[in-house]
Amino acid sequence: MDLLQHIGHKHASLGITADQYQIVHDNLFAAIVEVLGADTVTAEVAEAWDAVYWIMADVLIEFERELYRSAGVADGDVFRTVTVTNRVDLPGDVMLVTVAAAEGDAPLPAHLPGQYISVGARLPDGARQMRQYSLVDDASAGELTFAVKRIGATAEAPAGEVSNFLADHVAVGDTLEVTLPFGDLVLSHTDTPVVLLSAGIGATPMIGMLEYLVANSSQRRVISLHGDLHPAVDALAAQRTQLPGALSDGQALTWYETDPGEGARQGFISLDEVELPTDADVYVYGSNGFLQHMRTQLSAHGFADEQVHFELFAPNDWLLDG
């Protein structure tokens, strides 16, 4: 159910509506038959898979309708035209973009710390592509600030089409299409201590949580732990280290694989080097390998599964269910 809830938030951030589930069904099952063959996908097999599909679809449809109702909008009506009010370029090919409602439109709503928006980009070939970006502001109403990292090509994958387009073209005064904020991995509203664990660009939702805690003068114990390749690519280092210092009981520690310099540690994040409150809520963001590594360490330090909340910065969250 947690995975379906996570998918539901992703769908709501894209404005998915009930009628689109039939379209997905028809194309998915046509592809399954084409790949596996009609000899494998017999009538009995297709009927069983069809039943499972619609059980999950019905759960998601009702959950997404509730998300739209909670946001005060009609099903799928999550897209807003906004104006870029600020752009800040950071090290590591990361930029922060701040947007506000277009003139005459209702102000953008407040959101929950840890949520994200979808941003629509109209590419030169005319295609409209959507990508989801974490919010890094203090979650108050009026403006939204999100982080975009330029993605270069690798041997395994091409360059990030949308992120690079936004990095090359977004300027103050431009208009963008964004959605209302969604996301289920949000900061708990309790007095328990908070441990934030991140690697690389996974620090972005942590910044939103820290901004919220500072803006609301939180008295919670807050520990921010981050790992990166080296200081030159640690785009959000200043915010991530300064914000905990503005709290009554905050701490920030950083590990770099190389060139740690003064104030940071060399290597990978080691929880053996930190005294963590055993009753903390723990939030973990990063790649699959990082999340698996952190889960192993947290388990060894006695943290129960229900204390640990994680977001995989990749489209295969199911890998973390084991």
Tab-separated table of N, CA, C and O in Angstrom, residues 203-262:
chain	number	residue	atom	x	y	z
A	203	ALA	N	20.171	15.858	-1.728
A	203	ALA	CA	20.070	16.866	-0.668
A	203	ALA	C	18.912	17.827	-0.881
A	203	ALA	O	18.502	18.515	0.066
A	204	THR	N	18.350	17.902	-2.086
A	204	THR	CA	17.357	18.945	-2.366
A	204	THR	C	16.135	18.899	-1.451
A	204	THR	O	15.762	19.939	-0.885
A	205	PRO	N	15.454	17.768	-1.268
A	205	PRO	CA	14.305	17.788	-0.358
A	205	PRO	C	14.702	18.073	1.083
A	205	PRO	O	13.910	18.608	1.867
A	206	MET	N	15.946	17.715	1.447
A	206	MET	CA	16.421	18.012	2.797
A	206	MET	C	16.476	19.514	3.038
A	206	MET	O	16.177	19.992	4.135
A	207	ILE	N	16.859	20.267	1.997
A	207	ILE	CA	16.926	21.721	2.137
A	207	ILE	C	15.537	22.279	2.424
A	207	ILE	O	15.360	23.152	3.281
A	208	GLY	N	14.530	21.760	1.729
A	208	GLY	CA	13.163	22.204	2.004
A	208	GLY	C	12.751	21.931	3.437
A	208	GLY	O	12.110	22.759	4.095
A	209	MET	N	13.109	20.747	3.947
A	209	MET	CA	12.781	20.408	5.332
A	209	MET	C	13.502	21.335	6.307
A	209	MET	O	12.913	21.829	7.280
A	210	LEU	N	14.792	21.591	6.051
A	210	LEU	CA	15.561	22.474	6.932
A	210	LEU	C	15.026	23.900	6.889
A	210	LEU	O	14.928	24.573	7.928
A	211	GLU	N	14.687	24.385	5.705
A	211	GLU	CA	14.123	25.734	5.580
A	211	GLU	C	12.829	25.849	6.393
A	211	GLU	O	12.595	26.850	7.083
A	212	TYR	N	12.007	24.824	6.321
A	212	TYR	CA	10.749	24.820	7.067
A	212	TYR	C	11.009	24.825	8.569
A	212	TYR	O	10.377	25.582	9.320
A	213	LEU	N	11.928	23.999	9.011
A	213	LEU	CA	12.230	23.924	10.442
A	213	LEU	C	12.757	25.262	10.964
A	213	LEU	O	12.370	25.720	12.044
A	214	VAL	N	13.621	25.913	10.188
A	214	VAL	CA	14.161	27.211	10.605
A	214	VAL	C	13.073	28.275	10.596
A	214	VAL	O	12.952	29.066	11.543
A	215	ALA	N	12.248	28.297	9.530
A	215	ALA	CA	11.199	29.307	9.429
A	215	ALA	C	10.192	29.205	10.562
A	215	ALA	O	9.592	30.205	10.964
A	216	ASN	N	10.028	27.992	11.100
A	216	ASN	CA	9.065	27.779	12.176
A	216	ASN	C	9.733	27.656	13.544
A	216	ASN	O	9.089	27.210	14.505
A	217	SER	N	11.004	28.071	13.632
A	217	SER	CA	11.743	28.097	14.907
A	217	SER	C	11.611	26.775	15.661
A	217	SER	O	11.341	26.748	16.868
A	218	SER	N	11.811	25.673	14.942
A	218	SER	CA	11.657	24.347	15.540
A	218	SER	C	12.645	24.133	16.683
A	218	SER	O	13.815	24.531	16.610
A	219	GLN	N	12.174	23.475	17.720
A	219	GLN	CA	13.014	23.108	18.857
A	219	GLN	C	13.462	21.648	18.774
A	219	GLN	O	14.104	21.147	19.704
A	220	ARG	N	13.167	20.967	17.684
A	220	ARG	CA	13.528	19.568	17.549
A	220	ARG	C	15.032	19.393	17.378
A	220	ARG	O	15.731	20.265	16.847
A	221	ARG	N	15.537	18.265	17.821
A	221	ARG	CA	16.921	17.886	17.552
A	221	ARG	C	16.999	17.506	16.086
A	221	ARG	O	16.247	16.641	15.613
A	222	VAL	N	17.900	18.155	15.327
A	222	VAL	CA	18.003	17.939	13.886
A	222	VAL	C	19.456	17.656	13.522
A	222	VAL	O	20.355	18.450	13.842
A	223	ILE	N	19.688	16.516	12.859
A	223	ILE	CA	21.030	16.136	12.427
A	223	ILE	C	20.997	15.912	10.921
A	223	ILE	O	20.251	15.069	10.423
A	224	SER	N	21.803	16.677	10.185
A	224	SER	CA	21.886	16.567	8.731
A	224	SER	C	23.216	15.936	8.346
A	224	SER	O	24.283	16.470	8.667
A	225	LEU	N	23.156	14.791	7.655
A	225	LEU	CA	24.353	14.061	7.240
A	225	LEU	C	24.335	13.921	5.721
A	225	LEU	O	23.352	13.444	5.150
A	226	HIS	N	25.419	14.330	5.073
A	226	HIS	CA	25.448	14.326	3.605
A	226	HIS	C	26.758	13.772	3.093
A	226	HIS	O	27.825	14.044	3.652
A	227	GLY	N	26.679	13.002	2.005
A	227	GLY	CA	27.862	12.489	1.343
A	227	GLY	C	27.906	12.927	-0.110
A	227	GLY	O	26.870	13.000	-0.777
A	228	ASP	N	29.107	13.260	-0.608
A	228	ASP	CA	29.248	13.707	-1.993
A	228	ASP	C	30.625	13.315	-2.511
A	228	ASP	O	31.475	12.836	-1.747
A	229	LEU	N	30.835	13.528	-3.820
A	229	LEU	CA	32.110	13.150	-4.425
A	229	LEU	C	33.246	14.038	-3.920
A	229	LEU	O	34.272	13.550	-3.465
A	230	HIS	N	33.057	15.360	-4.015
A	230	HIS	CA	34.050	16.318	-3.549
A	230	HIS	C	33.379	17.687	-3.435
A	230	HIS	O	32.266	17.894	-3.943
A	231	PRO	N	34.006	18.644	-2.778
A	231	PRO	CA	33.342	19.923	-2.513
A	231	PRO	C	32.865	20.663	-3.757
A	231	PRO	O	31.846	21.359	-3.708
A	232	ALA	N	33.568	20.531	-4.880
A	232	ALA	CA	33.236	21.305	-6.067
A	232	ALA	C	31.870	20.954	-6.644
A	232	ALA	O	31.274	21.766	-7.372
A	233	VAL	N	31.343	19.759	-6.344
A	233	VAL	CA	30.041	19.364	-6.896
A	233	VAL	C	28.946	19.378	-5.829
A	233	VAL	O	27.806	19.012	-6.120
A	234	ASP	N	29.288	19.816	-4.630
A	234	ASP	CA	28.309	19.851	-3.529
A	234	ASP	C	27.543	21.168	-3.601
A	234	ASP	O	27.833	22.130	-2.886
A	235	ALA	N	26.539	21.210	-4.481
A	235	ALA	CA	25.871	22.456	-4.832
A	235	ALA	C	25.213	23.147	-3.647
A	235	ALA	O	25.207	24.372	-3.547
A	236	LEU	N	24.644	22.383	-2.738
A	236	LEU	CA	23.840	22.955	-1.660
A	236	LEU	C	24.567	22.938	-0.322
A	236	LEU	O	23.941	23.004	0.731
A	237	ALA	N	25.899	22.885	-0.376
A	237	ALA	CA	26.687	22.788	0.854
A	237	ALA	C	26.408	23.947	1.805
A	237	ALA	O	26.263	23.737	3.024
A	238	ALA	N	26.340	25.162	1.289
A	238	ALA	CA	26.154	26.328	2.165
A	238	ALA	C	24.838	26.244	2.920
A	238	ALA	O	24.797	26.394	4.148
A	239	GLN	N	23.744	25.994	2.180
A	239	GLN	CA	22.434	25.911	2.839
A	239	GLN	C	22.372	24.741	3.808
A	239	GLN	O	21.842	24.859	4.911
A	240	ARG	N	22.922	23.605	3.387
A	240	ARG	CA	22.803	22.392	4.190
A	240	ARG	C	23.571	22.489	5.502
A	240	ARG	O	23.204	21.873	6.500
A	241	THR	N	24.642	23.255	5.518
A	241	THR	CA	25.435	23.396	6.742
A	241	THR	C	25.013	24.600	7.572
A	241	THR	O	25.112	24.572	8.801
A	242	GLN	N	24.541	25.671	6.932
A	242	GLN	CA	24.166	26.878	7.666
A	242	GLN	C	22.793	26.769	8.325
A	242	GLN	O	22.593	27.266	9.439
A	243	LEU	N	21.853	26.125	7.662
A	243	LEU	CA	20.495	26.046	8.209
A	243	LEU	C	20.452	25.313	9.550
A	243	LEU	O	19.801	25.803	10.493
A	244	PRO	N	21.094	24.157	9.721
A	244	PRO	CA	21.079	23.532	11.054
A	244	PRO	C	21.661	24.444	12.134
A	244	PRO	O	21.232	24.400	13.292
A	245	GLY	N	22.631	25.276	11.742
A	245	GLY	CA	23.207	26.202	12.707
A	245	GLY	C	22.246	27.271	13.178
A	245	GLY	O	22.461	27.893	14.228
A	246	ALA	N	21.173	27.499	12.404
A	246	ALA	CA	20.159	28.479	12.786
A	246	ALA	C	19.088	27.880	13.692
A	246	ALA	O	18.199	28.601	14.160
A	247	LEU	N	19.169	26.586	13.941
A	247	LEU	CA	18.222	25.921	14.827
A	247	LEU	C	18.770	25.890	16.254
A	247	LEU	O	19.980	25.981	16.473
A	248	SER	N	17.878	25.701	17.198
A	248	SER	CA	18.309	25.665	18.597
A	248	SER	C	19.109	24.410	18.918
A	248	SER	O	19.927	24.401	19.839
A	249	ASP	N	18.882	23.331	18.134
A	249	ASP	CA	19.580	22.073	18.395
A	249	ASP	C	19.852	21.359	17.072
A	249	ASP	O	19.324	20.278	16.811
A	250	GLY	N	20.651	22.006	16.211
A	250	GLY	CA	20.927	21.452	14.893
A	250	GLY	C	22.397	21.133	14.697
A	250	GLY	O	23.276	21.753	15.305
A	251	GLN	N	22.669	20.159	13.835
A	251	GLN	CA	24.039	19.729	13.554
A	251	GLN	C	24.122	19.278	12.107
A	251	GLN	O	23.197	18.635	11.593
A	252	ALA	N	25.220	19.618	11.430
A	252	ALA	CA	25.439	19.192	10.050
A	252	ALA	C	26.825	18.592	9.912
A	252	ALA	O	27.812	19.166	10.385
A	253	LEU	N	26.905	17.412	9.275
A	253	LEU	CA	28.174	16.756	9.005
A	253	LEU	C	28.223	16.355	7.535
A	253	LEU	O	27.195	15.966	6.949
A	254	THR	N	29.422	16.438	6.941
A	254	THR	CA	29.588	16.141	5.525
A	254	THR	C	30.759	15.199	5.321
A	254	THR	O	31.799	15.335	5.980
A	255	TRP	N	30.587	14.248	4.388
A	255	TRP	CA	31.650	13.339	3.975
A	255	TRP	C	31.896	13.525	2.480
A	255	TRP	O	30.931	13.590	1.692
A	256	TYR	N	33.153	13.640	2.081
A	256	TYR	CA	33.521	13.689	0.663
A	256	TYR	C	34.442	12.516	0.348
A	256	TYR	O	35.327	12.172	1.138
A	257	GLU	N	34.250	11.936	-0.825
A	257	GLU	CA	35.118	10.824	-1.221
A	257	GLU	C	36.558	11.287	-1.423
A	257	GLU	O	37.502	10.551	-1.122
A	258	THR	N	36.720	12.515	-1.957
A	258	THR	CA	38.067	13.067	-2.149
A	258	THR	C	38.089	14.531	-1.727
A	258	THR	O	37.042	15.203	-1.706
A	259	ASP	N	39.242	15.035	-1.404
A	259	ASP	CA	39.466	16.452	-1.088
A	259	ASP	C	38.488	16.997	-0.045
A	259	ASP	O	37.812	17.995	-0.286
A	260	PRO	N	38.408	16.386	1.118
A	260	PRO	CA	37.413	16.839	2.085
A	260	PRO	C	37.658	18.247	2.597
A	260	PRO	O	36.701	18.966	2.922
A	261	GLY	N	38.893	18.686	2.661
A	261	GLY	CA	39.174	20.021	3.166
A	261	GLY	C	38.839	20.157	4.640
A	261	GLY	O	38.559	19.179	5.343
A	262	GLU	N	38.837	21.397	5.106
A	262	GLU	CA	38.577	21.647	6.517
A	262	GLU	C	37.088	21.532	6.830
A	262	GLU	O	36.247	22.039	6.085
